[in-house]
Amino acid sequence: MANQADTGQADHEYNMSALMEACDKEEVEAMMEETPKARHEHTPMPSPNPKKRFDEQDQRLKIIEKRMEENAHAVKENKEVIGRMKEEIMDLRKENISLKQQCLEQARYKRRWDLRLIGLPEKEKEDTREVVIGIFTRVKTPGVGGYSASFGKEE
């Protein structure tokens, strides 16, 4: 690519000859003197106030540092909260297991006397225990070890 100064083109894509035709030569020369010339293609112009630029950068760095500290503090708090939540979850799981066992035990206890005798019609307000004891006493054989009416206790 040819040097921009050789072709008469600056950063912008316009033709200097067209500008010369549209304006007086003196106006074009005045504009060229006012426009700072780049030392190299894409070289930025030096800052008119470098101290101000460094002060702005320092200020931006301080803002970034402050945000980083706030984020670090928030991360630390979140880790603590997560740790407490994990402990609480473990406690709740243990409690849940215990409650499930209690429910199963109560259901088992409730079903203790749930007995269905096939072929025996169900009557309202019937004492199932007495019916079962009656059946056992009729089936009871003297040679097998006798059971009393209180179930499970051998005579």
PDB file of C-alpha atoms in Angstrom:
ATOM      1  CA  MET A   1       0.000   0.000   0.000  1.00  0.00           C
ATOM      2  CA  ALA A   2       1.294   3.428  -0.852  1.00  0.00           C
ATOM      3  CA  ASN A   3       2.044   5.921   1.895  1.00  0.00           C
ATOM      4  CA  GLN A   4      -0.919   8.141   2.699  1.00  0.00           C
ATOM      5  CA  ALA A   5       1.129  11.307   2.298  1.00  0.00           C
ATOM      6  CA  ASP A   6       2.083  10.239  -1.230  1.00  0.00           C
ATOM      7  CA  THR A   7      -1.489   9.637  -2.334  1.00  0.00           C
ATOM      8  CA  GLY A   8      -2.878  12.714  -0.664  1.00  0.00           C
ATOM      9  CA  GLN A   9      -5.241  10.697   1.538  1.00  0.00           C
ATOM     10  CA  ALA A  10      -5.377  10.907   5.294  1.00  0.00           C
ATOM     11  CA  ASP A  11      -7.329   8.645   7.660  1.00  0.00           C
ATOM     12  CA  HIS A  12     -10.484   9.355   5.760  1.00  0.00           C
ATOM     13  CA  GLU A  13     -11.306   8.128   2.315  1.00  0.00           C
ATOM     14  CA  TYR A  14     -11.510  11.387   0.414  1.00  0.00           C
ATOM     15  CA  ASN A  15      -9.538  12.667  -2.508  1.00  0.00           C
ATOM     16  CA  MET A  16      -7.414  15.764  -1.878  1.00  0.00           C
ATOM     17  CA  SER A  17      -7.691  16.816  -5.525  1.00  0.00           C
ATOM     18  CA  ALA A  18     -11.480  17.034  -5.202  1.00  0.00           C
ATOM     19  CA  LEU A  19     -11.027  19.207  -2.118  1.00  0.00           C
ATOM     20  CA  MET A  20      -8.591  21.446  -3.993  1.00  0.00           C
ATOM     21  CA  GLU A  21     -11.094  21.927  -6.801  1.00  0.00           C
ATOM     22  CA  ALA A  22     -13.945  22.771  -4.404  1.00  0.00           C
ATOM     23  CA  CYS A  23     -12.009  25.226  -2.225  1.00  0.00           C
ATOM     24  CA  ASP A  24      -9.433  27.911  -2.717  1.00  0.00           C
ATOM     25  CA  LYS A  25      -5.804  26.848  -2.475  1.00  0.00           C
ATOM     26  CA  GLU A  26      -5.257  29.160   0.482  1.00  0.00           C
ATOM     27  CA  GLU A  27      -8.167  27.611   2.444  1.00  0.00           C
ATOM     28  CA  VAL A  28      -6.877  24.099   1.793  1.00  0.00           C
ATOM     29  CA  GLU A  29      -3.363  25.065   2.933  1.00  0.00           C
ATOM     30  CA  ALA A  30      -4.811  26.628   6.120  1.00  0.00           C
ATOM     31  CA  MET A  31      -6.764  23.427   6.849  1.00  0.00           C
ATOM     32  CA  MET A  32      -3.664  21.293   6.266  1.00  0.00           C
ATOM     33  CA  GLU A  33      -1.638  23.413   8.705  1.00  0.00           C
ATOM     34  CA  GLU A  34      -4.329  23.078  11.419  1.00  0.00           C
ATOM     35  CA  THR A  35      -4.609  19.302  11.028  1.00  0.00           C
ATOM     36  CA  PRO A  36      -1.845  17.491  12.950  1.00  0.00           C
ATOM     37  CA  LYS A  37       0.002  15.034  10.775  1.00  0.00           C
ATOM     38  CA  ALA A  38       0.364  11.451  11.872  1.00  0.00           C
ATOM     39  CA  ARG A  39       3.928  10.261  12.147  1.00  0.00           C
ATOM     40  CA  HIS A  40       3.050   6.784  11.021  1.00  0.00           C
ATOM     41  CA  GLU A  41       0.025   4.985   9.724  1.00  0.00           C
ATOM     42  CA  HIS A  42      -2.343   4.379  12.702  1.00  0.00           C
ATOM     43  CA  THR A  43      -0.057   6.082  15.226  1.00  0.00           C
ATOM     44  CA  PRO A  44      -2.194   7.924  17.754  1.00  0.00           C
ATOM     45  CA  MET A  45      -1.501  11.531  18.421  1.00  0.00           C
ATOM     46  CA  PRO A  46       0.244  12.303  21.720  1.00  0.00           C
ATOM     47  CA  SER A  47      -2.051  13.284  24.542  1.00  0.00           C
ATOM     48  CA  PRO A  48      -2.089  17.018  25.197  1.00  0.00           C
ATOM     49  CA  ASN A  49      -2.115  16.346  28.971  1.00  0.00           C
ATOM     50  CA  PRO A  50      -0.411  13.019  29.889  1.00  0.00           C
ATOM     51  CA  LYS A  51      -0.718  13.647  33.663  1.00  0.00           C
ATOM     52  CA  LYS A  52      -4.489  13.842  33.330  1.00  0.00           C
ATOM     53  CA  ARG A  53      -4.493  10.562  31.432  1.00  0.00           C
ATOM     54  CA  PHE A  54      -2.511   8.832  34.197  1.00  0.00           C
ATOM     55  CA  ASP A  55      -4.778  10.327  36.864  1.00  0.00           C
ATOM     56  CA  GLU A  56      -7.817   8.975  35.012  1.00  0.00           C
ATOM     57  CA  GLN A  57      -6.194   5.551  34.777  1.00  0.00           C
ATOM     58  CA  ASP A  58      -5.377   5.597  38.494  1.00  0.00           C
ATOM     59  CA  GLN A  59      -8.957   6.530  39.270  1.00  0.00           C
ATOM     60  CA  ARG A  60     -10.267   3.709  37.072  1.00  0.00           C
ATOM     61  CA  LEU A  61      -7.880   1.248  38.720  1.00  0.00           C
ATOM     62  CA  LYS A  62      -9.096   2.306  42.166  1.00  0.00           C
ATOM     63  CA  ILE A  63     -12.698   1.735  41.071  1.00  0.00           C
ATOM     64  CA  ILE A  64     -11.783  -1.702  39.710  1.00  0.00           C
ATOM     65  CA  GLU A  65      -9.901  -2.582  42.924  1.00  0.00           C
ATOM     66  CA  LYS A  66     -12.895  -1.527  45.010  1.00  0.00           C
ATOM     67  CA  ARG A  67     -15.216  -3.691  42.910  1.00  0.00           C
ATOM     68  CA  MET A  68     -12.811  -6.628  43.184  1.00  0.00           C
ATOM     69  CA  GLU A  69     -12.743  -6.280  46.978  1.00  0.00           C
ATOM     70  CA  GLU A  70     -16.540  -6.116  47.082  1.00  0.00           C
ATOM     71  CA  ASN A  71     -16.746  -9.227  44.894  1.00  0.00           C
ATOM     72  CA  ALA A  72     -14.221 -11.074  47.066  1.00  0.00           C
ATOM     73  CA  HIS A  73     -16.212 -10.164  50.183  1.00  0.00           C
ATOM     74  CA  ALA A  74     -19.461 -11.297  48.532  1.00  0.00           C
ATOM     75  CA  VAL A  75     -17.851 -14.589  47.473  1.00  0.00           C
ATOM     76  CA  LYS A  76     -16.632 -15.193  51.040  1.00  0.00           C
ATOM     77  CA  GLU A  77     -20.111 -14.522  52.457  1.00  0.00           C
ATOM     78  CA  ASN A  78     -21.712 -16.785  49.848  1.00  0.00           C
ATOM     79  CA  LYS A  79     -19.307 -19.614  50.685  1.00  0.00           C
ATOM     80  CA  GLU A  80     -20.205 -19.296  54.376  1.00  0.00           C
ATOM     81  CA  VAL A  81     -23.926 -19.330  53.570  1.00  0.00           C
ATOM     82  CA  ILE A  82     -23.473 -22.360  51.310  1.00  0.00           C
ATOM     83  CA  GLY A  83     -21.611 -24.183  54.102  1.00  0.00           C
ATOM     84  CA  ARG A  84     -24.418 -23.492  56.571  1.00  0.00           C
ATOM     85  CA  MET A  85     -27.018 -24.591  54.011  1.00  0.00           C
ATOM     86  CA  LYS A  86     -25.149 -27.857  53.388  1.00  0.00           C
ATOM     87  CA  GLU A  87     -25.137 -28.577  57.135  1.00  0.00           C
ATOM     88  CA  GLU A  88     -28.843 -27.785  57.354  1.00  0.00           C
ATOM     89  CA  ILE A  89     -29.577 -30.051  54.383  1.00  0.00           C
ATOM     90  CA  MET A  90     -27.697 -32.915  56.048  1.00  0.00           C
ATOM     91  CA  ASP A  91     -29.653 -32.386  59.283  1.00  0.00           C
ATOM     92  CA  LEU A  92     -32.937 -32.305  57.371  1.00  0.00           C
ATOM     93  CA  ARG A  93     -32.043 -35.500  55.502  1.00  0.00           C
ATOM     94  CA  LYS A  94     -31.321 -37.267  58.798  1.00  0.00           C
ATOM     95  CA  GLU A  95     -34.602 -35.997  60.231  1.00  0.00           C
ATOM     96  CA  ASN A  96     -36.435 -37.096  57.085  1.00  0.00           C
ATOM     97  CA  ILE A  97     -35.011 -40.619  57.372  1.00  0.00           C
ATOM     98  CA  SER A  98     -36.030 -40.744  61.044  1.00  0.00           C
ATOM     99  CA  LEU A  99     -39.561 -39.548  60.260  1.00  0.00           C
ATOM    100  CA  LYS A 100     -39.917 -42.100  57.461  1.00  0.00           C
ATOM    101  CA  GLN A 101     -38.899 -44.851  59.872  1.00  0.00           C
ATOM    102  CA  GLN A 102     -41.446 -43.614  62.417  1.00  0.00           C
ATOM    103  CA  CYS A 103     -44.182 -43.553  59.764  1.00  0.00           C
ATOM    104  CA  LEU A 104     -43.330 -47.087  58.671  1.00  0.00           C
ATOM    105  CA  GLU A 105     -43.313 -48.265  62.292  1.00  0.00           C
ATOM    106  CA  GLN A 106     -46.705 -46.674  62.945  1.00  0.00           C
ATOM    107  CA  ALA A 107     -48.136 -48.164  59.766  1.00  0.00           C
ATOM    108  CA  ARG A 108     -46.756 -51.578  60.754  1.00  0.00           C
ATOM    109  CA  TYR A 109     -48.227 -51.206  64.244  1.00  0.00           C
ATOM    110  CA  LYS A 110     -51.586 -50.216  62.788  1.00  0.00           C
ATOM    111  CA  ARG A 111     -51.595 -53.250  60.490  1.00  0.00           C
ATOM    112  CA  ARG A 112     -50.765 -55.515  63.412  1.00  0.00           C
ATOM    113  CA  TRP A 113     -54.333 -56.729  63.712  1.00  0.00           C
ATOM    114  CA  ASP A 114     -55.276 -56.359  60.054  1.00  0.00           C
ATOM    115  CA  LEU A 115     -56.144 -59.915  59.181  1.00  0.00           C
ATOM    116  CA  ARG A 116     -58.367 -61.068  56.368  1.00  0.00           C
ATOM    117  CA  LEU A 117     -59.950 -64.410  56.644  1.00  0.00           C
ATOM    118  CA  ILE A 118     -61.028 -65.585  53.230  1.00  0.00           C
ATOM    119  CA  GLY A 119     -64.428 -67.193  53.241  1.00  0.00           C
ATOM    120  CA  LEU A 120     -65.478 -65.574  56.517  1.00  0.00           C
ATOM    121  CA  PRO A 121     -68.011 -62.767  56.000  1.00  0.00           C
ATOM    122  CA  GLU A 122     -67.147 -59.459  57.652  1.00  0.00           C
ATOM    123  CA  LYS A 123     -69.606 -58.124  60.208  1.00  0.00           C
ATOM    124  CA  GLU A 124     -70.001 -54.588  61.434  1.00  0.00           C
ATOM    125  CA  LYS A 125     -68.381 -53.834  64.835  1.00  0.00           C
ATOM    126  CA  GLU A 126     -66.856 -57.277  64.892  1.00  0.00           C
ATOM    127  CA  ASP A 127     -63.993 -58.038  67.259  1.00  0.00           C
ATOM    128  CA  THR A 128     -61.497 -59.680  64.920  1.00  0.00           C
ATOM    129  CA  ARG A 129     -59.306 -60.707  67.796  1.00  0.00           C
ATOM    130  CA  GLU A 130     -62.056 -62.811  69.348  1.00  0.00           C
ATOM    131  CA  VAL A 131     -62.865 -64.422  65.988  1.00  0.00           C
ATOM    132  CA  VAL A 132     -59.205 -65.367  65.424  1.00  0.00           C
ATOM    133  CA  ILE A 133     -58.857 -66.712  68.965  1.00  0.00           C
ATOM    134  CA  GLY A 134     -61.986 -68.775  68.422  1.00  0.00           C
ATOM    135  CA  ILE A 135     -60.606 -70.211  65.184  1.00  0.00           C
ATOM    136  CA  PHE A 136     -57.262 -70.992  66.808  1.00  0.00           C
ATOM    137  CA  THR A 137     -58.906 -72.766  69.742  1.00  0.00           C
ATOM    138  CA  ARG A 138     -60.910 -74.924  67.326  1.00  0.00           C
ATOM    139  CA  VAL A 139     -57.803 -75.755  65.272  1.00  0.00           C
ATOM    140  CA  LYS A 140     -55.569 -76.261  68.281  1.00  0.00           C
ATOM    141  CA  THR A 141     -54.050 -79.703  68.419  1.00  0.00           C
ATOM    142  CA  PRO A 142     -52.873 -81.082  71.738  1.00  0.00           C
ATOM    143  CA  GLY A 143     -49.619 -82.601  70.364  1.00  0.00           C
ATOM    144  CA  VAL A 144     -48.187 -79.378  68.857  1.00  0.00           C
ATOM    145  CA  GLY A 145     -47.826 -77.308  71.978  1.00  0.00           C
ATOM    146  CA  GLY A 146     -50.800 -75.416  73.161  1.00  0.00           C
ATOM    147  CA  TYR A 147     -51.322 -71.714  72.793  1.00  0.00           C
ATOM    148  CA  SER A 148     -53.461 -69.765  75.170  1.00  0.00           C
ATOM    149  CA  ALA A 149     -56.074 -67.255  74.130  1.00  0.00           C
ATOM    150  CA  SER A 150     -53.572 -64.432  74.644  1.00  0.00           C
ATOM    151  CA  PHE A 151     -51.573 -65.450  71.507  1.00  0.00           C
ATOM    152  CA  GLY A 152     -47.965 -66.315  71.431  1.00  0.00           C
ATOM    153  CA  LYS A 153     -47.728 -67.529  75.000  1.00  0.00           C
ATOM    154  CA  GLU A 154     -47.320 -71.226  75.357  1.00  0.00           C
ATOM    155  CA  GLU A 155     -49.101 -72.981  78.128  1.00  0.00           C
TER     156      GLU A 155
END
